[in-house]
Structure formats: structure tokens, C-alpha cells
XYZ file of C-alpha atoms in Angstrom:
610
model
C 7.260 -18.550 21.315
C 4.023 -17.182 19.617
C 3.556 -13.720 19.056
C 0.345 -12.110 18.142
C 0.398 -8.578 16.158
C -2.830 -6.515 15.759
C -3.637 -3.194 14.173
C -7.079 -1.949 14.574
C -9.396 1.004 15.602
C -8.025 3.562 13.130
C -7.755 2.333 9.625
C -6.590 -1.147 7.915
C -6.631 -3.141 10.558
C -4.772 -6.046 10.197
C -3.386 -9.480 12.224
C 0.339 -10.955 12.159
C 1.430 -14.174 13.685
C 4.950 -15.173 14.565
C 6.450 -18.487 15.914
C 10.096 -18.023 17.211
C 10.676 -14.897 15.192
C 9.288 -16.535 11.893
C 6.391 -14.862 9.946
C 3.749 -17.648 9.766
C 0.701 -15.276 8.353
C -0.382 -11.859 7.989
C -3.557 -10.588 6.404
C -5.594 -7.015 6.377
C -9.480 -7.787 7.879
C -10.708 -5.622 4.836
C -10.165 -9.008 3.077
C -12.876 -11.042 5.281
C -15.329 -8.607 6.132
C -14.928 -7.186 2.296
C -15.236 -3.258 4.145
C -13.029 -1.506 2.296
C -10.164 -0.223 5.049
C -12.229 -2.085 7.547
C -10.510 -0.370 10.991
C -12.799 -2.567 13.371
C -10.919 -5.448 15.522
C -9.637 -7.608 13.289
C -11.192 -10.747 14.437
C -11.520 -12.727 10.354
C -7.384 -11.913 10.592
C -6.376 -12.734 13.893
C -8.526 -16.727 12.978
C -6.913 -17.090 9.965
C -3.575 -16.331 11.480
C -4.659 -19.084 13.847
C -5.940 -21.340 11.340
C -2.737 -21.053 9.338
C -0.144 -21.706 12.571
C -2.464 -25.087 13.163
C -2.926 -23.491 17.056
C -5.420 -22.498 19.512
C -6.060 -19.007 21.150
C -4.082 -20.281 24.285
C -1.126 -21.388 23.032
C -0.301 -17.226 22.422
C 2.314 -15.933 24.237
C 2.109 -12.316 23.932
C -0.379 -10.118 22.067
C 1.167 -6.951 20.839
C -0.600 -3.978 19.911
C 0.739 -1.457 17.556
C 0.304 1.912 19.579
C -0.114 3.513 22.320
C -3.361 5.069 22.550
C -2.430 7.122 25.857
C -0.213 9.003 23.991
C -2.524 9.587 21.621
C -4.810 11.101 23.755
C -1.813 13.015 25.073
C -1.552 14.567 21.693
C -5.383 14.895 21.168
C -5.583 17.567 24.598
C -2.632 19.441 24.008
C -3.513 20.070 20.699
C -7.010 21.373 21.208
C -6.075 22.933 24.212
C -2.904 24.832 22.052
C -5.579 25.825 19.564
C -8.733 26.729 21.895
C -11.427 27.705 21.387
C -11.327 27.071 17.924
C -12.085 23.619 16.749
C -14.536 22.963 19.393
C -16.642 21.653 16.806
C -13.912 18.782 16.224
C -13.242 18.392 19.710
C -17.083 17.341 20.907
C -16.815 14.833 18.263
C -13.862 13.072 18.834
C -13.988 12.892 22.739
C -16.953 10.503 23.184
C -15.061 7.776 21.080
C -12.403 8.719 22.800
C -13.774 7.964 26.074
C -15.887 5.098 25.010
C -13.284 3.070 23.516
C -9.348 4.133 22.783
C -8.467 5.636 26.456
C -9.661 2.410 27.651
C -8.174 0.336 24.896
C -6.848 -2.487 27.083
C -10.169 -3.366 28.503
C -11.498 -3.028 24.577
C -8.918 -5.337 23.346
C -9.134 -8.115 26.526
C -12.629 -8.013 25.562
C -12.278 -9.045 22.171
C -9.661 -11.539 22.829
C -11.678 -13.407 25.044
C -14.035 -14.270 21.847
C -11.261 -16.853 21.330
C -10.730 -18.078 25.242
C -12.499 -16.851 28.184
C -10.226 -18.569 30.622
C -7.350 -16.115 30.026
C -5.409 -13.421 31.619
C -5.270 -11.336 28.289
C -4.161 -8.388 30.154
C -0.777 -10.049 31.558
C 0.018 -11.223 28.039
C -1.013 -7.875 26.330
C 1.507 -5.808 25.298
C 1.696 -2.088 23.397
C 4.639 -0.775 21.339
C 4.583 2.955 19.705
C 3.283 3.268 16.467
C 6.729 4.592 14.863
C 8.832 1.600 16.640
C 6.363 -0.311 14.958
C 6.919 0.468 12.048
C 10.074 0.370 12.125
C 10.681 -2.839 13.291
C 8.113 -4.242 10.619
C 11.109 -2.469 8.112
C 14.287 -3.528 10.301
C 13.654 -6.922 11.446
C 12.407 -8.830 8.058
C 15.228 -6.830 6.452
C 18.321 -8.326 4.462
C 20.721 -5.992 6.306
C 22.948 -6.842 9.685
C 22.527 -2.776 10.794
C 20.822 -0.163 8.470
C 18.833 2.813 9.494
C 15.558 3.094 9.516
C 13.306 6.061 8.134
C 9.370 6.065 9.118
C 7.264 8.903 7.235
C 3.525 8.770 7.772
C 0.732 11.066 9.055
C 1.002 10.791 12.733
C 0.852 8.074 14.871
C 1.065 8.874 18.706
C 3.042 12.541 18.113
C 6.084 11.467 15.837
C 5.643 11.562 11.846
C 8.922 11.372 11.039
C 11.742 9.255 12.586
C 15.112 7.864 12.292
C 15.574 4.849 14.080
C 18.753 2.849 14.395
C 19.112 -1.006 14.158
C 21.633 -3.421 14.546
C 20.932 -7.556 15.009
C 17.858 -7.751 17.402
C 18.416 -3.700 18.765
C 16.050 -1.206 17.259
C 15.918 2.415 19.252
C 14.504 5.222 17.646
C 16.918 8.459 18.161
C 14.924 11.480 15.959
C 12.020 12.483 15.098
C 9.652 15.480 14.372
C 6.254 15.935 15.874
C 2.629 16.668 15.178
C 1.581 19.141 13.556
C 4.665 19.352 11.190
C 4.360 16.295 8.765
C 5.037 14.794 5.602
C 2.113 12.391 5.665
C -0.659 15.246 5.910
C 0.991 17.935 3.796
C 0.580 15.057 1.144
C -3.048 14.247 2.577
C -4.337 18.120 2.992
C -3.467 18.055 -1.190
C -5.145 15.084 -1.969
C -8.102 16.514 -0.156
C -7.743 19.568 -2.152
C -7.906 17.370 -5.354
C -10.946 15.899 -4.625
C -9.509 12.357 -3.523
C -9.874 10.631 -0.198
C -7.578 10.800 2.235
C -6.070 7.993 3.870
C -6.906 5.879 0.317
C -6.368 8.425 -2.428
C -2.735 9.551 -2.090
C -2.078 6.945 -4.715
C -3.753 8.568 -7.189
C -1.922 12.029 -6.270
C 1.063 10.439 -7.295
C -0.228 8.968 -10.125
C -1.757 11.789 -11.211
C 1.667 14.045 -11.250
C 3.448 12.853 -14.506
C -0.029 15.109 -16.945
C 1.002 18.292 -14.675
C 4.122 20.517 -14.235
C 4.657 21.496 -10.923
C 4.433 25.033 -11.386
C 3.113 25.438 -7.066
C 6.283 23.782 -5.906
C 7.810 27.170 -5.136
C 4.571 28.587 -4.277
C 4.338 25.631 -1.384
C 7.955 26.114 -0.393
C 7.747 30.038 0.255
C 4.154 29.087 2.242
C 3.339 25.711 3.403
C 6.724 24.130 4.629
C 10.030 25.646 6.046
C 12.380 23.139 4.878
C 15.925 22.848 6.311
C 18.937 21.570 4.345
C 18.667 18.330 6.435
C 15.161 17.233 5.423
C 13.748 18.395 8.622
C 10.548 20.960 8.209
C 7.839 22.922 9.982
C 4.316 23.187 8.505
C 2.661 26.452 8.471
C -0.358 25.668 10.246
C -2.604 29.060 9.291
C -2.812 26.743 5.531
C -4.122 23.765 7.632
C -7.229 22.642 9.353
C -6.522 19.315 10.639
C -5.545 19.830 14.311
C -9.275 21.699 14.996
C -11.778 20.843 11.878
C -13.069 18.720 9.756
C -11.479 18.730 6.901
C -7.361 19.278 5.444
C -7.106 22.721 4.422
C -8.224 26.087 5.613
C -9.686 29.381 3.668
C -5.980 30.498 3.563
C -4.627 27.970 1.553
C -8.145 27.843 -0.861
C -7.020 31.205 -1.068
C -3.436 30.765 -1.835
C -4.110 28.463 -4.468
C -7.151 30.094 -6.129
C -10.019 28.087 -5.735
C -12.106 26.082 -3.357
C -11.302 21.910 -2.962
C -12.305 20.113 -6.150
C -15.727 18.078 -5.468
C -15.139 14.308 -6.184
C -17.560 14.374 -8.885
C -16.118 17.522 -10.582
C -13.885 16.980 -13.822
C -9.966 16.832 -13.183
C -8.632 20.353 -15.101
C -5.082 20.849 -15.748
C -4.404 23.017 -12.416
C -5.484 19.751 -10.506
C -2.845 18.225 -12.576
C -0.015 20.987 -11.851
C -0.931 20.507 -8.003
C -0.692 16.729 -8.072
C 3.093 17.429 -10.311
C 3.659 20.193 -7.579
C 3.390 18.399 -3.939
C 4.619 15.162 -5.701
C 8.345 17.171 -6.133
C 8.215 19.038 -2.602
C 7.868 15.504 -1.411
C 10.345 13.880 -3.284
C 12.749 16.725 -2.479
C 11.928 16.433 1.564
C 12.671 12.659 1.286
C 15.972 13.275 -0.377
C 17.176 15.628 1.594
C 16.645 13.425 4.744
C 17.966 10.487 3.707
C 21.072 12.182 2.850
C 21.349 13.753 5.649
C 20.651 10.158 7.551
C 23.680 8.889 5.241
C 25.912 12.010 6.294
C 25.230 11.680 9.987
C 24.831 7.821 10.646
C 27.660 6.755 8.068
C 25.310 3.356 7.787
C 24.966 2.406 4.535
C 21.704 0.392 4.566
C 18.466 2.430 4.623
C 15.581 0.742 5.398
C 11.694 2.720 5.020
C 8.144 2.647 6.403
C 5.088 4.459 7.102
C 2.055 5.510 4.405
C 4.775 7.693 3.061
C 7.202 4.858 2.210
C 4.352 3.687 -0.394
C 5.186 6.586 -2.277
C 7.409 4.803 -5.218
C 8.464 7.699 -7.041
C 9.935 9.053 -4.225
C 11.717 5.749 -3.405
C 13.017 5.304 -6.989
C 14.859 9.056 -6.616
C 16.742 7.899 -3.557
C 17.586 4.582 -5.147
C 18.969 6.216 -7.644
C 20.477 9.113 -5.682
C 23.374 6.158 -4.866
C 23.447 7.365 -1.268
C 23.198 3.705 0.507
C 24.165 0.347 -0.536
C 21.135 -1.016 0.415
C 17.525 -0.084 0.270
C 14.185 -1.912 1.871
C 10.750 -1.046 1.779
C 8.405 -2.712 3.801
C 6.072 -4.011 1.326
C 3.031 -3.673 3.660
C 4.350 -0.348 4.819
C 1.041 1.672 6.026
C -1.022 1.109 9.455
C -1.758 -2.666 8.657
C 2.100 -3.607 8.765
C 1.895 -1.881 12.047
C 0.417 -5.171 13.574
C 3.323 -6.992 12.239
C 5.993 -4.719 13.579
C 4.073 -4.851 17.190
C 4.784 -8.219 16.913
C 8.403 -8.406 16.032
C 9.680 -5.815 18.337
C 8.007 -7.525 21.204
C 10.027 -10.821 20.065
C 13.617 -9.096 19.442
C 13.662 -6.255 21.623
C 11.222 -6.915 24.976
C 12.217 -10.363 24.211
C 15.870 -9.888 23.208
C 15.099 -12.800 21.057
C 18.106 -13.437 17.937
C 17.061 -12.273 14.650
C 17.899 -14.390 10.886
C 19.588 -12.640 8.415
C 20.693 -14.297 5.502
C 20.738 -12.356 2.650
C 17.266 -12.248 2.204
C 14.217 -10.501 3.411
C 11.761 -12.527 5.341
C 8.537 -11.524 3.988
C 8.663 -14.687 2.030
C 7.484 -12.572 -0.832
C 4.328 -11.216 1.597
C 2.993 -13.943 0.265
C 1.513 -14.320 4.358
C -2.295 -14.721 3.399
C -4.500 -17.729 2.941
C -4.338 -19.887 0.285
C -7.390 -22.708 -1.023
C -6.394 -26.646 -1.433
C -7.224 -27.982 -5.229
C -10.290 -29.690 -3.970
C -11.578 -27.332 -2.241
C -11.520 -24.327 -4.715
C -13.135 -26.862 -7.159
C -16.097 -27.329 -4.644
C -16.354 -23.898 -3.972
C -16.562 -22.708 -7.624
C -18.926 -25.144 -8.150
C -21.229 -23.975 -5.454
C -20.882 -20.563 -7.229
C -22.489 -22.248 -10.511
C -19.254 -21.681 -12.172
C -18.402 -23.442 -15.512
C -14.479 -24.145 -15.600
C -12.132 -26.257 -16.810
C -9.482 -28.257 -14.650
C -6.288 -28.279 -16.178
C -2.715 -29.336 -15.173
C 0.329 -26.901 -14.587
C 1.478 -26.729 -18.130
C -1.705 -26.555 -19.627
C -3.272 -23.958 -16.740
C 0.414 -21.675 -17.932
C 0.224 -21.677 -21.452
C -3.673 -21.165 -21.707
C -3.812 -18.382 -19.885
C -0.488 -17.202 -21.231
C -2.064 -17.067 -24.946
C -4.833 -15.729 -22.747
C -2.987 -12.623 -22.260
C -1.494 -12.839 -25.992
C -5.031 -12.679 -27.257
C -5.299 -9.180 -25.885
C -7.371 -10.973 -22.982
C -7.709 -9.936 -19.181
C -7.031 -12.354 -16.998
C -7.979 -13.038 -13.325
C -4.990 -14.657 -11.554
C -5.836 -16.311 -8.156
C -3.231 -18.913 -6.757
C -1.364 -19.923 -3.845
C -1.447 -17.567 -0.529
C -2.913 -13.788 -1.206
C -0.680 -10.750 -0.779
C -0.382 -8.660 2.885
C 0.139 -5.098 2.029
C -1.730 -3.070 -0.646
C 0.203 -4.152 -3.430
C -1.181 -7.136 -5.620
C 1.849 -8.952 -6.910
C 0.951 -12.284 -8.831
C -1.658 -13.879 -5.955
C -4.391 -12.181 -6.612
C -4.114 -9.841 -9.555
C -5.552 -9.333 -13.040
C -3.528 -9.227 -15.774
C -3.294 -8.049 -19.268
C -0.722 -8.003 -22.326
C 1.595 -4.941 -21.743
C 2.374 -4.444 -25.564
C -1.347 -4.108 -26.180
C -2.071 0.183 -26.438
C -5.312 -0.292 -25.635
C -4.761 -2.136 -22.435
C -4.640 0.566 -19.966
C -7.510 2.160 -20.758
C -9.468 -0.937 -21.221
C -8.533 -2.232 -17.900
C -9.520 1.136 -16.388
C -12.850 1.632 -18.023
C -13.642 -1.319 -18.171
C -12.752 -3.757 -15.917
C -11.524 -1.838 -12.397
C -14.421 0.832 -13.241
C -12.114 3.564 -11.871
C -10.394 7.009 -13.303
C -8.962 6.515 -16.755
C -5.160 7.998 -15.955
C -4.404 5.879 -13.922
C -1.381 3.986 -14.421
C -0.689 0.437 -14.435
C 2.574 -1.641 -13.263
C 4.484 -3.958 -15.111
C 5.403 -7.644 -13.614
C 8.877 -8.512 -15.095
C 11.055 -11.617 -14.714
C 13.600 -11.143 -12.383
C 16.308 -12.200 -14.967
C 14.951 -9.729 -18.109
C 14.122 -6.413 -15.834
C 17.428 -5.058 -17.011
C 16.656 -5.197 -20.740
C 13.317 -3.364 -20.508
C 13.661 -0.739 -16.978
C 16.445 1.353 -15.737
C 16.916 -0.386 -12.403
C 19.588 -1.982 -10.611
C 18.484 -5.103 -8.768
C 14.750 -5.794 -7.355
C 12.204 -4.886 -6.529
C 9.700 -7.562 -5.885
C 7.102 -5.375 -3.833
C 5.769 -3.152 -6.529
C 7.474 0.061 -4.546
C 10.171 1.455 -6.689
C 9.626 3.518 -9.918
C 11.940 3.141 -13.003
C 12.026 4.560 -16.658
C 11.800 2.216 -19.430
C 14.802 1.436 -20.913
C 15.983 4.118 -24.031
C 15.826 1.591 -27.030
C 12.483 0.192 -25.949
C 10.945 3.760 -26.091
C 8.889 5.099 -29.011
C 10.136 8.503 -30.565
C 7.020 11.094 -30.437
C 6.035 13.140 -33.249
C 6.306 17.316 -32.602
C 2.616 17.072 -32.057
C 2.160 14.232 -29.849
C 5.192 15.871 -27.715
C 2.972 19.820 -27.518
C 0.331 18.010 -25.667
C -0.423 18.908 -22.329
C -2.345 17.183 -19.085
C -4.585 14.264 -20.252
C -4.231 14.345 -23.694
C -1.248 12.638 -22.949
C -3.127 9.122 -22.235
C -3.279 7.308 -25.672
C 0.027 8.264 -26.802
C 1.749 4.927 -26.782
C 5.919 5.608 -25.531
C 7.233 2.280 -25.786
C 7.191 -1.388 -26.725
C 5.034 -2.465 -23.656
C 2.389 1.060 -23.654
C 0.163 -0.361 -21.027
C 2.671 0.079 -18.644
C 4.445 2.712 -19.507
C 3.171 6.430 -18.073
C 3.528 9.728 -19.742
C 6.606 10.308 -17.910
C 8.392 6.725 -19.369
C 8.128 5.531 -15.936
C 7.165 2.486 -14.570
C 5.953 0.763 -11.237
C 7.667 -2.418 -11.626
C 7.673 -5.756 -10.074
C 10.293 -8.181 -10.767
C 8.707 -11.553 -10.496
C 11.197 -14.299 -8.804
C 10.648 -18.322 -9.263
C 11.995 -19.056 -5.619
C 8.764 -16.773 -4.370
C 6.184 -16.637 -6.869
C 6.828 -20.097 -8.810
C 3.248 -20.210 -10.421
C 3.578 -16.811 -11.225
C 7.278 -16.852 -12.586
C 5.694 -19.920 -15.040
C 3.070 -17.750 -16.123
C 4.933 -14.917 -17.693
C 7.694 -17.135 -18.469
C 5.116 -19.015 -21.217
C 3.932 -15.801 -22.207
C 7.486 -14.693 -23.201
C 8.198 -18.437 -24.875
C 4.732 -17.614 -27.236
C 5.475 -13.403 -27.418
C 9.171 -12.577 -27.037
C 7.669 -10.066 -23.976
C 8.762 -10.986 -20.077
C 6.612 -8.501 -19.539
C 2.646 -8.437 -18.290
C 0.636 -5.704 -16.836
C -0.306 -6.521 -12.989
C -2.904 -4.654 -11.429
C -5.015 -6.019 -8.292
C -8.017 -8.198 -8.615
C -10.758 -6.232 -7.503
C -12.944 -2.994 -8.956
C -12.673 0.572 -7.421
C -13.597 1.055 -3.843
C -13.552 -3.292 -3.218
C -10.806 -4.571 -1.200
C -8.503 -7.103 -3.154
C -10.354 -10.337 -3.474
C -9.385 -13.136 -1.078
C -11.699 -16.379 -1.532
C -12.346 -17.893 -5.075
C -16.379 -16.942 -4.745
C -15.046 -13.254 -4.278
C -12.344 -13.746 -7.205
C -15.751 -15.252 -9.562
C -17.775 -12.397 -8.445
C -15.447 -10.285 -9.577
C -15.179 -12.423 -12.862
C -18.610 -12.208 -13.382
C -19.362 -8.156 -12.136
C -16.686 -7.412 -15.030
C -15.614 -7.325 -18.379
C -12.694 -9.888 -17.135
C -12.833 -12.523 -20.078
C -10.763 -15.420 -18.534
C -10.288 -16.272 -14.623
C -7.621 -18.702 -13.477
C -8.132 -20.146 -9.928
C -5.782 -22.602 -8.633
C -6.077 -24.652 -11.770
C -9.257 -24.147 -12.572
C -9.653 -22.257 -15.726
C -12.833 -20.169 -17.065
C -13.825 -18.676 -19.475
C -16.829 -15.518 -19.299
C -18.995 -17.336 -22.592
C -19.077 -20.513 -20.822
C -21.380 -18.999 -17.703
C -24.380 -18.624 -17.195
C -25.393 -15.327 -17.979
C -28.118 -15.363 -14.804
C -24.830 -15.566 -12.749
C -23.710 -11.954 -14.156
C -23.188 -9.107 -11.884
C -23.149 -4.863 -12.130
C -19.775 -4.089 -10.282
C -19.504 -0.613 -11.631
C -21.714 1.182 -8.945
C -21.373 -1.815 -6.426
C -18.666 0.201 -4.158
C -18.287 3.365 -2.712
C -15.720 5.770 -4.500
C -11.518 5.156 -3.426
């Protein structure tokens, strides 16, 4: 049985491929087509998912799409006709793609399919699930757990953006959830907005931008914004919003509230920005922790499972790790829009199906290592018709060069085996840099990813040494749970270093490994398993035999605004459009002085702002 996932027409479209309930490949298009968040059909994906099962377009089964755009449209009237006449403006806009292409989605997507067969009934195999079932079952199904329930927390998908879904074996059923306009997902967007990030991309850096502030509007957003109950569930204000009718997040009321007009991309970050960033980051952690205890109190399951944009939101996850409410806690590595496709897919197979489900002990993501990957010979040809200079070495050689790479106070471009679905680099396609080195972060910012200098950078960690340097219990292989660093590996501050305040914070170095370490001792970690990431695993396991350090900073191979690299002529691009010294692809080895300096690039204005 071959099931067929796709995402597409909103943002980060993406393709999944299943064979009898087995993940065989998964990949964003954004990769292909290089268009950052590229929401257009995702034909690159849906080949190389192809490609990668060794089958043609007939041998599909079902194609399952990840929402119902019906519903959508549902929402889309009732909401402009609840708010009428105002938003008008919103309302002309939207409607002609609405009745060009997502009311009559089915004919759009049998269109497209028949690219790859034109003898087909693509309607009778086409299939649609809701976008919150969808992600759920991309959380549920490739889960360790028997039963768990499941919480999805995004902006909106058809009207739910929140809901609690319950599964158990090959059953998934959704039983709660709260509706549009009241959500999570754009209280979280309308304040990255506010900051002068983009929405949809820059949440990230919302969160990351938290630890330099105090959240000194936390209050102010509790008394205003959000009526919050004692069992997570909440009502937006909407007289502070503008999303249902405009163009933009935020209305004059809540510029007004807050004291100042949106910040301008291009304006300087001052220490209010910070304080808002510190301020919606708590309300949102204490939202999330108040539902999934409540989910704990009323279900009596012990296995949590999450999803949705908001489910990317590591800080958050590391408080209800460590709140010790549930056994058991999974994050569905690629848990935005693009996993959508891949939760289409599996609740076609186990619930319309009723197809059994594995479970092992393991997840089934194989790592999300689902991507393509580039035979010896062939990256060797390829690099060559690039012009690159390189080196081929062997395994050991190719792991303890680039370890005393790293040791040199090198970056490193690391390229091998299949690239990474979700947004999280994690040892396919990453660059990488000594995490004892102070001047690391900054360097790799500035420098290398071109991108805002606070910023913070994870830490890949052996599986078998995370305890010694983070405060965690167990994994967490998918980059999506937030630690502190260990007490005795912590620096002690002077008076003065501890009286500074927002970004002055930066260069302070806090522990033995400062490049990953943020102001708050936290940490974004990635424990790094040989069964998974073998290549990877020898890497850092060389650079701990020369250092003493199982630790490396991880951040993904690309600059700002450039999707993650996924061929070796985009990973020597990338070498050669920044100040990336060394570049390791499959087991070729370069080095930047050995190229020709014709072959150099500018990345640092190449790509539109994140």
C-alpha cells in the first residue's frame, strides 16, 4: 500500500511517501526550488519521494491532502461576514485566490498530479484529512507510545488552533478544541509582527530573543490580550487584533497599549523589544502548561505527544518536560505545515485504512533523516563540475580532519547521508563550530549565516555524555527541548558582568562550551545517537578523543533568508558565498585556500530578510 502526503498552497509545502505504514521519504519543496517557504505544489518533493521508493506515479494508492480547504472557506465568510464592513479591504483580496484556486482545490491538485500520469483517475484516489488530525497523526502515529494524547497548537488551520486528540494503536479522534479567532499561534505571531520579524518564519527569533528582556508586559497582556482559564483554555481580545479583517497582526489599540508603533525591520532592537519578546515568551509558556496539565488531570494518559508551529517552541517544551506531568513526551520533529503532508498520509493508512501501526519502543522518524542523500561517485562528479578543489579521504581520515577542523576554531560545512525533513538541521546538513570557542557565536552569526548577532546557537551532544554537560533526562534528538547547562560546567560572573542588561549580555561567556550557551544558561540541545546519525556520532566522537568536549555547536547549513542546502553544488555555494573555512561532503574534504578565488560568491545580500 503506497500512500502519498502533500502540503501545499499556504506555506512549506512539503511531500511524504509511505509503503505499508513505513516512512520511505519526506522532504520540504523549499529545498528544490531553493524559494525560501516555497508554498507552491510541491512537485521537486513529491519526484524525489518517487525517486527514493524506486516507483512510478501509478503504483500510488491514495494521495492525501492535508486540509480541507472547504472549511476553510467556511471560516473565511463567517468571519468577514461577523466583522462587516470592516476589512473589506482584506476581503477583495483574498476572494479571487480563493475562487481561482483553493475552493476548487481538487480540480487544482488532479491537475498537477497528472504531470506524473495522465491516464489516471486522481480524483477517486484523492483523499483530504483536516489540518489538526493531521497533525496529529504526524505526532501519534511515528510515536514510541501504545496510547498518549495528543496536543496540536498552531495558528489556524481550517477553524481549530488548539486541540486535544486521543490515540490508541491505529485510532486517532480528536475530542477538543478551540476555534478561530482565539489562538495561541497568532497571539505569538501578532508579537513577532510587532517586533519587526516575519511572521510565519520569525517566531524563532521571538523566542530567542526573550532570555536579554524581562517580561515586564506579561501582566499587562494577561489583564488585555488573553482571558486565560485555569485549564489552559483562552479567548483573545480581538479589539488588540487585526488579523480576521486587515493586513497586518495588530491594531491601533494594542500600538497603543504598548506605547509605540510596530518596530520597522530595519530599525535597531531596544531593550522594550527585548522585554516584549521575555513577555509573550512566559504568557506562552504559562498557556502551554496549564493545558497540558489539565490534559494529564482529565485524560489520566500519561504519554503526551505535540504538534503544530507552536510545538517548535522549545522553551516551552522543556517547562513541561520538566513539569514531570507525563511519562512520556514526543515532538514531532517536523512539527509546522510541512509535517502536515506526512500526517495526511498516515491517518489515511491507520484510520480510513484501519491499517496496524509498529510500535517498538522507538519513534519512526528514523531520525527525520527522510531526505535525499548523493552516492560517493556522484558527489565527486558533481563537485567537480562546480570547479571545486577537494580532497577524497576515507572514514577515519574524513572524522578526525574535520574533527581538528573544529578544534582549530574552524567552521565546518557538514553534508552527508540523507538531509533533514523539518526545520531543524541535525548533523545532515549543518555547519559546525567548536562550542568551547567564545568567539564562536558571534563569528558564526556575523560572519558566516549573515543574520542578527543574538541569536543563539544549539549544541549537538553524544547521546551517552548529555547528562554531564545539560540538565535533561533522556533525549532529545530533534533539536526541540531546551535545557540549562549543567551547575559545575557554568562560569561564575563578576558583579559587573551580572548588572548588565538586554544585549550587553552577548560576549559574556557562562560556561565551558560559551557558543552554546545563552544568557539564560540554556541550551537547545541535540543528543546525537550512533544507531541514527552514525557519521555524525563519529564526528564528535573524534572531536572529544582530540578535546575532552562531546560537545559541537550545530546550526543549519545555509545563510539568512536561504532554505537549508540540499545538493552538494548548493552546500559549495554556500562554502564559497561564506566565511565557512572547511566543507565536508560525503568524503570529500575542502578546504576555502585551495579554490579558486573566481569561484567566490557575496551571500550576505543574496536573500531576502527571515
Amino acid at each position: 500500500m503506497i500512500v502519498l502526503g502533500i502540503s501545499a498552497f499556504y506555506h512549506d509545502s512539503a511531500a511524504a511517501l509511505l509503503r505499508d505504514g513505513k516512512i520511505i521519504a519526506a522532504a520540504q519543496e523549499e529545498r528544490f526550488t531553493r524559494k525560501k517557504h516555497d508554498a507552491g505544489f510541491p512537485h521537486h518533493a513529491v519526484e524525489y519521494c518517487l525517486h527514493e521508493a524506486g516507483i512510478s506515479a501509478d503504483q500510488i494508492d491514495y494521495i492525501a491532502f492535508y486540509d480541507k480547504p472547504l472549511l476553510k472557506f467556511e471560516r473565511l465568510l463567517e468571519t468577514y461576514l461577523a466583522f462587516a464592513p470592516r476589512g473589506f479591504a482584506s476581503f477583495r483580496m483574498a476572494i479571487p485566490i480563493w475562487l481561482r484556486e483553493k475552493l476548487f482545490l481538487k480540480d487544482l491538485l488532479c491537475k498537477e498530479l497528472k504531470r506524473y500520469a495522465t491516464d489516471i483517475d486522481w480524483e477517486g484516489r484523492l483523499r483530504f484529512s483536516e489540518h489538526h488530525l493531521s497533525h496529529a497523526a504526524s505526532a501519534f502515529f511515528p510515536s514510541p507510545f501504545e496510547e498518549a494524547a495528543v496536543l496540536t497548537m498552531d495558528g489556524v488551520g481550517e477553524w481549530a488552533t488548539t486541540s486535544l486528540a486521543i490515540g490508541r494503536g491505529n485510532k486517532l479522534e480528536v475530542v477538543q478544541e478551540i476555534h478561530f479567532p482565539h489562538s495561541l499561534g497568532l497571539l505569538y505571531s501578532a508579537f513577532t509582527y510587532y517586533t519587526g520579524f516575519k511572521v510565519n518564519s520569525g517566531e524563532y527569533k521571538v523566542m530567542g530573543l526573550a532570555p536579554y528582556g524581562e517580561p515586564k508586559y506579561a501582566q499587562l497582556i494577561f489583564d488585555h490580550l488573553i482571558d486565560l482559564k485555569e485549564d489552559g483554555t483562552f479567548r483573545l481580545d480581538q479589539s488588540y487584533f487585526n488579523y480576521c479583517t486587515g493586513l497586518t497582526m495588530t491594531s491601533r489599540r494594542f500600538h497603543d497599549l504598548f506605547g509605540a508603533p510596530p518596530r520597522k525591520p530595519d530599525e535597531p532592537l531596544e531593550q522594550r523589544h527585548m522585554d516584549l519578546a521575555a513577555s509573550i515568551q512566559a504568557v506562552t509558556e504559562e498557556v502551554v502548561l496549564r493545558l497540558t496539565r489539565a490534559i494529564r488531570n482529565e485524560t489520566g494518559l500519561k504519554n503526551l505527544c505535540l504538534a503544530g508551529g507552536v510545538a517548535l517552541n522549545c522553551v516551552a517544551n522543556g517547562k513541561v518536560l520538566r513539569d514531570g506531568k507525563f511519562d512520556g513526551l514526543w515532538i514531532q520533529p517536523a512539527a509546522g505545515d510541512a509535517g502536515g503532508a506526512l500526517g495526511a498520509a498516515l491517518a489515511i493508512h491507520h484510520i480510513h485504512l484501519s491499517q496496524d501501526r509498529v510500535v517498538d519502543g522507538r519513534d519512526q522518524m528514523q531520525g527525520s533523516y527522510l531526505g535525499p542523500a548523493f552516492a560517493s561517485d556522484e558527489i565527486e562528479r558533481r563537485l567537480t563540475a562546480s570547479g571545486a578543489k577537494f580532497a577524497v579521504l576515507d572514514d577515519d581520515a574524513l572524522f578526525e580532519t574535520s574533527a581538528a577542523a573544529l578544534a582549530q576554531g574552524k567552521a565546518l560545512g557538514w553534508f552527508q547521508d540523507r538531509m533533514e525533513f523539518g526545520p531543524r538541521a541535525l548533523g545532515g546538513r549543518s555547519i559546525l563550530g567548536d562550542a568551547r570557542s567564545p568567539a564562536m557565536q558571534s563569528m558564526l552569526n556575523l560572519k558566516v549565516k549573515y543574520r542578527e548577532s543574538f541569536r543563539p546557537f544549539a549544541p549537538s551532544v553524544l547521546k551517552e555524555d548529555v547528562a554531564d554537560w545539560f540538565e535533561i533526562e533522556g533525549d532529545s534528538p530533534y533539536m526541540l527541548l531546551v535545557a540549562d547547562v549543567v551547575q559545575r560546567r557554568r562560569r561564575s560572573m563578576t558583579a559587573d558582568e551580572q548588572a548588565l542588561f538586554g544585549i550587553k549580555k552577548l560576549n559574556v561567556p557562562r560556561s565551558e562550551i560559551p557558543a552554546v550557551t545563552h544568557v539564560d544558561y540554556s541550551a537547545r540541545i541535540q543528543t546525537v545517537h550512533a544507531d541514527t546519525n552514525p557519521r555524525y556520532h563519529a564526528l564528535i566522537t573524534s572531536f572529544k578523543r582530540q578535546t575532552g568536549c562531546p560537545v559541537i555547536v550545530n546550526t543549519s547549513f545555509n545563510v539568512r533568508g536561504e532554505p537549508i542546502v540540499c545538493t552538494p553544488e548548493d552546500a559549495f555555494r554556500c562554502f564559497m558565498g561564506t566565511e565557512i573555512e572547511t566543507l565536508a561532503v560525503g568524503n570529500c574534504f575542502l578546504r576555502k585556500e585551495d579554490q579558486d578565488p573566481a569561484l567566490k560568491l557575496n551571500y550576505e545580500n543574496a536573500f531576502d530578510l527571515d
